[in-house]
Short mmCIF file of C-alpha atoms and ligand atoms in Angstrom, two decimals:
data_model
loop_
_atom_site.label_atom_id
_atom_site.label_comp_id
_atom_site.label_asym_id
_atom_site.label_seq_id
_atom_site.Cartn_x
_atom_site.Cartn_y
_atom_site.Cartn_z
CA MET A 18 40.72 67.40 176.97
CA SER A 19 37.09 67.93 175.90
CA LEU A 20 34.98 65.21 174.31
CA LYS A 21 32.76 65.49 171.22
CA PRO A 22 29.36 66.70 172.52
CA GLN A 23 26.54 64.21 172.07
CA VAL A 24 22.77 64.62 172.20
CA ASN A 25 21.36 62.62 175.11
CA ALA A 26 18.29 61.18 173.39
CA GLY A 27 16.73 59.77 176.55
CA ARG A 28 17.04 63.08 178.35
CA LEU A 29 15.57 65.02 175.43
CA LEU A 30 12.58 62.71 174.96
CA ALA A 31 11.89 62.70 178.71
CA SER A 32 12.04 66.49 178.70
CA VAL A 33 9.56 66.77 175.82
CA ALA A 34 7.20 64.43 177.68
CA GLU A 35 7.57 66.39 180.93
CA PHE A 36 6.75 69.72 179.26
CA ALA A 37 3.85 68.10 177.39
CA ALA A 38 2.30 67.39 180.79
CA ILE A 39 2.12 71.12 181.56
CA GLY A 40 -1.29 72.20 180.26
CA ALA A 41 -1.93 68.74 178.82
CA THR A 42 -5.33 68.29 177.17
CA PRO A 43 -7.29 65.01 177.14
CA ALA A 44 -6.68 64.45 173.40
CA GLY A 45 -2.89 64.54 173.78
CA GLY A 46 -2.24 68.21 173.06
CA VAL A 47 -1.54 71.19 175.26
CA ASN A 48 -3.34 74.35 176.30
CA ARG A 49 -0.50 76.59 177.48
CA GLN A 50 -1.61 80.00 176.28
CA ALA A 51 0.69 83.00 176.50
CA LEU A 52 1.29 84.49 179.96
CA GLY A 53 -1.20 82.15 181.60
CA VAL A 54 -0.69 79.84 184.56
CA GLU A 55 0.51 76.91 182.44
CA ASP A 56 2.90 79.11 180.46
CA ARG A 57 4.39 80.30 183.76
CA ALA A 58 4.76 76.70 184.96
CA ALA A 59 6.65 75.73 181.81
CA ARG A 60 8.91 78.78 182.12
CA ARG A 61 9.66 77.90 185.73
CA LEU A 62 10.58 74.32 184.81
CA LEU A 63 12.96 75.52 182.09
CA ALA A 64 14.51 78.15 184.37
CA GLU A 65 15.03 75.61 187.17
CA ARG A 66 16.67 73.22 184.69
CA GLY A 67 19.02 76.01 183.64
CA LEU A 68 19.88 77.03 187.19
CA ALA A 69 20.50 73.39 188.12
CA ARG A 70 23.16 73.22 185.37
CA GLY A 71 24.81 76.42 186.55
CA PHE A 72 23.59 78.50 183.65
CA THR A 73 22.43 82.12 184.06
CA VAL A 74 18.71 82.84 183.75
CA PHE A 75 17.34 86.27 182.84
CA GLN A 76 14.25 87.91 181.34
CA ASP A 77 13.52 91.16 179.51
CA ASP A 78 10.55 93.50 180.00
CA ILE A 79 8.23 91.40 177.81
CA ALA A 80 9.26 88.25 179.71
CA ASN A 81 11.35 86.69 176.96
CA LEU A 82 13.19 84.05 178.99
CA PHE A 83 16.92 83.46 178.42
CA ILE A 84 19.19 80.66 179.69
CA ARG A 85 22.86 81.56 179.15
CA ARG A 86 25.93 79.28 179.09
CA GLU A 87 29.12 81.32 179.18
CA GLY A 88 31.83 81.12 176.52
CA ARG A 89 35.52 82.02 176.57
CA ASP A 90 35.03 85.65 175.54
CA ALA A 91 32.10 87.36 177.34
CA SER A 92 32.59 90.47 175.23
CA LEU A 93 31.42 88.64 172.08
CA PRO A 94 27.71 88.76 171.19
CA SER A 95 26.13 85.44 172.17
CA LEU A 96 24.75 82.82 169.81
CA LEU A 97 20.97 82.70 170.34
CA ILE A 98 18.94 79.49 169.85
CA GLY A 99 15.41 78.59 170.91
CA SER A 100 11.73 79.12 170.08
CA HIS A 101 8.58 79.53 172.24
CA LEU A 102 6.74 77.67 175.04
CA ASP A 103 3.27 79.14 174.62
CA SER A 104 0.69 77.16 172.66
CA GLN A 105 -2.61 77.38 170.89
CA PRO A 106 -5.70 76.71 173.10
CA ASN A 107 -5.96 73.22 171.61
CA GLY A 108 -2.44 73.01 170.31
CA GLY A 109 0.11 70.29 169.79
CA ARG A 110 2.76 69.40 172.35
CA PHE A 111 5.65 70.02 169.91
CA ASP A 112 4.88 73.44 168.36
CA GLY A 113 7.46 75.76 169.95
CA ALA A 114 8.31 73.51 172.88
CA LEU A 115 10.37 71.12 170.76
CA GLY A 116 12.59 73.90 169.43
CA THR A 117 13.06 75.36 172.90
CA LEU A 118 13.91 71.99 174.48
CA ILE A 119 16.23 70.93 171.65
CA ALA A 120 18.07 74.22 172.15
CA PHE A 121 18.38 73.48 175.88
CA GLU A 122 19.60 69.96 175.09
CA ALA A 123 22.40 71.53 173.01
CA LEU A 124 23.51 73.53 176.07
CA GLU A 125 23.45 70.40 178.22
CA ALA A 126 25.42 68.39 175.65
CA LEU A 127 28.12 71.10 175.57
CA GLU A 128 28.19 71.11 179.37
CA ASP A 129 28.38 67.31 179.61
CA ALA A 130 31.32 67.26 177.21
CA GLY A 131 33.09 70.14 178.98
CA ILE A 132 33.25 72.12 175.75
CA GLU A 133 34.31 75.75 176.10
CA THR A 134 32.78 77.67 173.18
CA GLU A 135 34.35 80.96 172.00
CA ARG A 136 31.14 82.87 172.67
CA ALA A 137 28.23 82.38 175.06
CA VAL A 138 25.23 80.38 173.87
CA GLU A 139 21.78 81.47 175.00
CA VAL A 140 18.50 79.59 174.82
CA VAL A 141 15.42 81.79 174.46
CA ALA A 142 11.74 81.11 175.00
CA PHE A 143 10.04 84.07 173.28
CA THR A 144 6.82 85.42 174.77
CA ASN A 145 3.47 84.96 173.02
CA GLU A 146 4.50 83.58 169.64
CA GLU A 147 1.03 82.23 168.92
CA GLY A 148 -1.00 85.41 169.31
CA SER A 149 -4.15 83.42 169.99
CA ARG A 150 -4.85 84.71 173.53
CA TYR A 151 -3.34 88.14 172.83
CA ALA A 152 -2.98 89.38 169.26
CA PRO A 153 -0.56 89.96 167.63
CA GLY A 154 1.61 86.88 167.70
CA CYS A 155 5.40 87.11 168.04
CA MET A 156 5.18 89.89 170.64
CA GLY A 157 8.38 88.73 172.34
CA SER A 158 10.46 88.49 169.19
CA MET A 159 8.99 91.73 167.84
CA ALA A 160 10.08 93.52 171.02
CA PHE A 161 13.50 91.83 170.82
CA ALA A 162 13.89 93.07 167.23
CA GLY A 163 12.65 96.58 168.02
CA ALA A 164 9.48 96.04 165.93
CA GLY A 165 7.16 96.65 168.90
CA LYS A 166 7.21 97.35 172.62
CA VAL A 167 5.23 96.47 175.76
CA ALA A 168 3.51 99.87 175.75
CA ASP A 169 1.95 99.01 172.36
CA TRP A 170 0.17 95.97 173.76
CA GLU A 171 -0.21 96.36 177.53
CA LYS A 172 -3.89 97.32 177.37
CA THR A 173 -4.79 94.38 175.12
CA GLN A 174 -7.53 92.23 176.59
CA ALA A 175 -7.16 88.44 176.42
CA THR A 176 -9.82 86.31 174.78
CA ASP A 177 -10.48 85.02 178.33
CA GLY A 178 -10.43 88.46 179.93
CA PRO A 179 -7.22 89.53 181.69
CA VAL A 180 -5.37 92.60 180.43
CA LEU A 181 -1.89 91.87 179.12
CA ALA A 182 -0.12 94.22 181.53
CA ASP A 183 -1.43 92.25 184.53
CA GLU A 184 -0.55 88.83 183.13
CA LEU A 185 2.89 90.09 182.07
CA ALA A 186 3.57 91.45 185.57
CA ALA A 187 2.50 88.14 187.10
CA THR A 188 4.74 86.21 184.72
CA LEU A 189 7.80 88.35 185.46
CA ALA A 190 7.12 88.15 189.20
CA ALA A 191 6.77 84.36 189.01
CA LEU A 192 10.48 84.02 188.24
CA PRO A 193 12.31 86.19 190.79
CA GLU A 194 15.49 84.18 190.08
CA ALA A 195 15.56 85.63 186.56
CA GLU A 196 17.01 89.14 186.66
CA ILE A 197 15.51 91.65 184.25
CA ARG A 198 17.87 92.84 181.52
CA PRO A 199 17.36 95.37 178.70
CA THR A 200 15.31 94.09 175.75
CA GLY A 201 17.05 93.40 172.45
CA HIS A 202 20.65 92.63 173.38
CA ALA A 203 23.12 91.96 170.54
CA VAL A 204 23.44 88.39 169.28
CA CYS A 205 25.75 87.06 166.55
CA ALA A 206 23.07 84.82 165.04
CA PHE A 207 19.78 83.09 165.82
CA VAL A 208 18.82 79.52 164.93
CA GLU A 209 15.32 78.20 165.61
CA LEU A 210 14.30 74.57 165.26
CA HIS A 211 10.59 73.97 164.71
CA ILE A 212 8.25 71.31 163.39
CA GLU A 213 7.38 71.96 159.76
CA GLN A 214 3.63 72.10 160.44
CA GLY A 215 3.17 71.02 156.83
CA PRO A 216 3.37 67.74 154.85
CA ILE A 217 6.40 68.23 152.61
CA LEU A 218 9.25 66.69 154.62
CA GLU A 219 7.24 63.62 155.59
CA ARG A 220 6.00 63.12 152.01
CA GLU A 221 9.54 63.39 150.61
CA GLU A 222 11.03 61.35 153.50
CA VAL A 223 13.56 64.10 154.25
CA PRO A 224 14.40 64.49 157.96
CA ILE A 225 15.71 68.07 157.88
CA GLY A 226 14.21 71.20 156.34
CA VAL A 227 16.57 74.13 155.81
CA VAL A 228 14.26 77.12 156.02
CA THR A 229 15.36 79.93 153.69
CA ALA A 230 12.36 82.27 154.08
CA VAL A 231 9.00 82.83 155.80
CA GLN A 232 5.89 83.94 153.93
CA GLY A 233 4.02 87.12 154.89
CA THR A 234 0.95 87.16 157.13
CA LYS A 235 -1.86 89.62 157.76
CA TRP A 236 -4.61 89.23 160.38
CA LEU A 237 -7.77 91.28 159.77
CA GLU A 238 -10.73 91.74 162.10
CA VAL A 239 -14.01 92.30 160.21
CA ILE A 240 -17.10 93.69 161.98
CA PHE A 241 -20.41 93.79 160.13
CA SER A 242 -22.99 95.96 161.92
CA GLY A 243 -26.72 95.80 161.09
CA GLU A 244 -29.91 96.09 163.10
CA ALA A 245 -31.00 93.66 165.80
CA ALA A 246 -34.59 92.57 165.18
CA HIS A 247 -37.09 89.80 165.89
CA ALA A 248 -36.35 86.54 164.05
CA GLY A 249 -40.04 85.75 163.65
CA THR A 250 -41.68 89.03 162.74
CA THR A 251 -39.10 90.66 160.42
CA PRO A 252 -39.59 89.98 156.68
CA LEU A 253 -36.55 89.93 154.40
CA GLU A 254 -37.02 93.45 152.98
CA PHE A 255 -36.93 94.89 156.53
CA ARG A 256 -33.76 93.10 157.56
CA LYS A 257 -30.27 94.63 157.97
CA ASP A 258 -28.68 91.30 158.76
CA PRO A 259 -24.90 91.30 159.40
CA MET A 260 -24.82 87.47 159.50
CA SER A 261 -26.14 87.35 155.96
CA ALA A 262 -23.46 89.86 154.92
CA ALA A 263 -20.71 87.92 156.72
CA ALA A 264 -21.82 84.60 155.23
CA ALA A 265 -21.84 86.08 151.72
CA ALA A 266 -18.42 87.68 152.14
CA ILE A 267 -16.84 84.53 153.61
CA ALA A 268 -18.37 82.29 150.94
CA SER A 269 -17.10 84.58 148.19
CA LEU A 270 -13.57 84.78 149.65
CA GLN A 271 -13.34 81.03 150.28
CA SER A 272 -14.47 80.21 146.73
CA ALA A 273 -12.10 82.68 145.03
CA VAL A 274 -8.79 83.28 146.82
CA MET A 275 -7.12 79.89 147.33
CA PRO A 276 -8.47 78.19 144.18
CA ALA A 277 -7.02 81.07 142.15
CA ASP A 278 -3.49 80.90 143.63
CA PRO A 279 -1.85 77.73 145.09
CA ASP A 280 0.50 79.89 147.17
CA ALA A 281 -2.32 81.92 148.76
CA ARG A 282 -3.77 81.04 152.19
CA LEU A 283 -7.02 82.46 153.59
CA THR A 284 -8.52 81.29 156.87
CA VAL A 285 -11.57 82.46 158.82
CA GLY A 286 -10.76 81.03 162.24
CA ARG A 287 -13.05 82.85 164.64
CA ILE A 288 -16.60 84.25 164.26
CA ALA A 289 -19.05 85.66 166.81
CA ALA A 290 -22.52 87.26 166.67
CA GLU A 291 -23.91 89.82 169.09
CA PRO A 292 -26.19 89.47 171.01
CA GLY A 293 -25.89 85.81 169.97
CA SER A 294 -29.48 84.85 170.73
CA ILE A 295 -31.15 82.13 168.70
CA ASN A 296 -34.23 84.25 167.88
CA VAL A 297 -32.59 87.65 167.31
CA ILE A 298 -31.26 88.88 163.99
CA PRO A 299 -27.76 89.89 165.13
CA ARG A 300 -26.79 93.48 165.81
CA SER A 301 -23.23 92.69 164.70
CA VAL A 302 -21.02 89.85 163.48
CA THR A 303 -17.24 89.83 163.99
CA PHE A 304 -14.83 87.43 162.33
CA THR A 305 -11.08 87.11 161.78
CA VAL A 306 -9.29 86.65 158.45
CA ASP A 307 -5.74 85.22 158.36
CA ILE A 308 -4.18 85.74 154.90
CA ARG A 309 -0.70 84.64 153.83
CA HIS A 310 1.52 84.74 150.76
CA PRO A 311 5.27 84.50 150.02
CA ASP A 312 5.07 87.64 147.86
CA ALA A 313 4.48 90.98 149.65
CA ALA A 314 2.69 92.69 146.73
CA THR A 315 0.33 89.76 146.26
CA LEU A 316 -0.41 89.72 149.98
CA GLY A 317 -1.28 93.43 149.74
CA ALA A 318 -3.60 92.71 146.82
CA MET A 319 -5.25 89.92 148.83
CA GLU A 320 -6.01 92.36 151.64
CA LEU A 321 -7.61 94.79 149.17
CA HIS A 322 -9.69 91.94 147.77
CA VAL A 323 -10.93 91.02 151.26
CA ARG A 324 -11.84 94.65 151.94
CA ARG A 325 -13.70 95.02 148.63
CA GLU A 326 -15.70 91.78 149.08
CA CYS A 327 -16.72 92.78 152.62
CA GLU A 328 -17.74 96.30 151.56
CA ALA A 329 -19.87 94.92 148.72
CA ALA A 330 -21.58 92.41 151.00
CA ALA A 331 -22.29 95.13 153.59
CA GLU A 332 -23.74 97.52 151.03
CA SER A 333 -26.09 94.96 149.49
CA ARG A 334 -27.56 94.25 152.94
CA GLU A 335 -27.73 97.83 154.26
CA CYS A 336 -25.06 97.01 156.85
CA VAL A 337 -21.87 98.82 157.81
CA VAL A 338 -18.47 97.09 157.84
CA THR A 339 -15.28 98.05 159.67
CA ILE A 340 -12.04 96.20 159.03
CA SER A 341 -8.95 96.55 161.22
CA ARG A 342 -5.54 95.01 160.61
CA ARG A 343 -4.28 93.25 163.76
CA VAL A 344 -1.11 91.72 162.33
CA ASP A 345 1.03 92.72 159.38
CA MET A 346 4.13 90.53 158.98
CA ALA A 347 6.07 91.11 155.75
CA PRO A 348 7.70 88.04 154.20
CA GLY A 349 11.30 87.56 155.34
CA ARG A 350 14.39 85.88 153.93
CA PHE A 351 16.99 84.08 156.10
CA ASP A 352 20.77 84.37 156.03
CA PRO A 353 22.63 82.11 153.54
CA ALA A 354 25.58 81.71 155.93
CA ILE A 355 23.26 80.22 158.54
CA THR A 356 21.34 78.02 156.10
CA THR A 357 24.71 76.74 154.84
CA ALA A 358 25.72 75.89 158.42
CA ILE A 359 22.50 73.87 158.76
CA GLU A 360 23.07 72.07 155.44
CA GLU A 361 26.67 71.26 156.39
CA ALA A 362 25.70 70.02 159.85
CA SER A 363 23.07 67.76 158.25
CA GLN A 364 25.59 66.48 155.69
CA ALA A 365 28.17 65.74 158.41
CA LEU A 366 25.54 63.55 160.06
CA GLY A 367 24.63 61.85 156.79
CA LEU A 368 21.13 63.36 156.94
CA LYS A 369 19.24 64.42 153.82
CA SER A 370 18.01 68.03 153.90
CA ARG A 371 16.06 70.28 151.55
CA PRO A 372 15.56 74.04 151.37
CA MET A 373 12.02 75.32 151.98
CA VAL A 374 9.87 78.35 152.73
CA SER A 375 7.88 78.40 155.96
CA GLY A 376 4.11 78.68 155.65
CA ALA A 377 3.86 79.51 159.35
CA PHE A 378 5.29 82.65 160.87
CA HIS A 379 7.93 82.21 163.59
CA ASP A 380 9.95 84.27 166.03
CA ALA A 381 12.87 83.83 163.64
CA LEU A 382 11.05 86.08 161.14
CA PHE A 383 11.51 89.06 163.44
CA VAL A 384 14.92 88.17 164.85
CA SER A 385 16.17 87.98 161.23
CA ARG A 386 15.76 91.76 161.13
CA VAL A 387 18.54 92.24 163.71
CA ALA A 388 20.81 89.19 163.35
CA PRO A 389 21.75 86.52 160.77
CA THR A 390 19.00 83.94 161.24
CA ALA A 391 17.68 80.67 159.84
CA MET A 392 15.51 77.75 160.89
CA ILE A 393 15.70 73.98 161.01
CA PHE A 394 12.47 72.07 160.32
CA VAL A 395 11.71 68.50 161.32
CA PRO A 396 8.78 66.52 159.89
CA CYS A 397 5.50 66.12 161.74
CA ARG A 398 2.97 63.40 161.01
CA LYS A 399 0.73 64.26 158.03
CA GLY A 400 1.84 67.88 158.50
CA ILE A 401 -0.83 68.25 161.17
CA SER A 402 -0.28 71.12 163.65
CA HIS A 403 -2.36 73.58 165.69
CA ASN A 404 -4.18 70.37 166.50
CA GLU A 405 -3.89 68.08 169.54
CA ALA A 406 -2.99 65.21 167.20
CA GLU A 407 0.32 66.91 166.31
CA PHE A 408 3.08 64.26 166.38
CA VAL A 409 6.83 64.02 165.79
CA SER A 410 8.73 60.72 165.86
CA ASP A 411 11.53 60.18 168.39
CA ALA A 412 13.97 59.65 165.53
CA HIS A 413 13.11 62.98 163.93
CA MET A 414 13.42 64.79 167.25
CA VAL A 415 16.86 63.30 167.86
CA CYS A 416 18.06 64.03 164.30
CA GLY A 417 16.90 67.63 164.67
CA ALA A 418 18.76 67.92 167.97
CA GLN A 419 21.95 66.52 166.47
CA VAL A 420 21.80 69.04 163.61
CA MET A 421 21.14 71.88 166.06
CA LEU A 422 24.15 70.77 168.16
CA GLY A 423 26.34 70.65 165.05
CA VAL A 424 25.24 74.15 164.03
CA VAL A 425 25.86 75.44 167.57
CA GLU A 426 29.38 74.01 167.61
CA THR A 427 30.13 75.77 164.31
CA LEU A 428 28.59 79.14 165.12
CA ALA A 429 29.62 79.33 168.78
CA SER A 430 33.24 78.49 168.15
CA ALA A 431 33.59 81.16 165.46
CA GLY A 432 35.32 84.24 166.89
O1 HGY B 1054 0.20 81.13 162.91
C1 HGY B 1054 1.39 80.82 162.78
O2 HGY B 1054 1.94 80.82 161.71
C2 HGY B 1054 2.23 80.40 163.97
O3 HGY B 1054 2.25 79.00 164.03
N1 HGY B 1054 1.73 80.91 165.20
MN1 MN B 1055 5.33 77.76 166.70
MN1 MN B 1056 1.94 77.73 166.30
#
């Protein structure tokens, strides 16, 4: 006779703390960038946990890591749950890791209670969700959904140097216990738990967000090219200064785009000048633009606006501008059957929930193209994320895990 599965709060919180120590940064965050040494250490820890519980561990050719607990009928497509283990360079210890570890806790709770589910349940840690070390983000879930493949990205150079193909090979080789299986196997549904990374749930004192959609994202790389010259001897009329063009374009975009539309997001996160010498007018200036919007047409118009502003700034300073699109993620909607399962699991636990759209992109955005998908959000303090100060309370972690377990019981027992 099987018991009702229960989340083991102590085990979950200890697990979150243990993974937070892998790539820990002095200010309480993590630096566990995709396919690096720390990412491999976290993958190994998760794989060893899975093997210790008698689960099957496997990877695909882009090193998405899967931990599988068998169900009654192996012919049925598995239920997939999980998130990512890679982080931003100065990221928080909950972004991605919490969703992955809460998914693993659901497997352990089923195992502890001796529950035999109808179908297998698999935990996934998708490769390179963040895209900070290697653009684009969501490489693993894109490959899983057939929206990209290793060959598209293998020559990409990391911000710290190594080529993706080499780091990917090292990551696959670091887990010989995990057999390699074909990428993109069939799953009946995917549920990802994640911190909200925004302030709404905390402000409304609601412990569970039922994510119904994800807004669209584009990443542009803008390169202004001018003429390197002496900082001291070159009068204004002789200058072709790409930094002046970049500053004008960024100032114009920052003062127009977000003030004009509360749903629009525009961020210049990285900028670099070449040769980068204090007394040389730069030869070139490169910066990134991250734009987001829930509406696809508006997002397209935002990209045109960025292009036009940059071209005007280049022309007025006798510079040349090239703009390349590094990421183009269309907005996505999640499956009502899965969001209903999350609402019902929350209700059964007496937990308030509210529907919401995700401002961040997630692996679930791509998996939703090939399987019914939805997300569970839990609050994070002041909505702070992509910041070492990222924080989630123990109570919110445990509530999220209980909802995930409830959803897993519903979806995994369905034939
Ligand atoms: O940028 C994003 O939306 C995700 O958190 N990587
Ligand atoms: Mn994330
Ligand atoms: Mn993130």
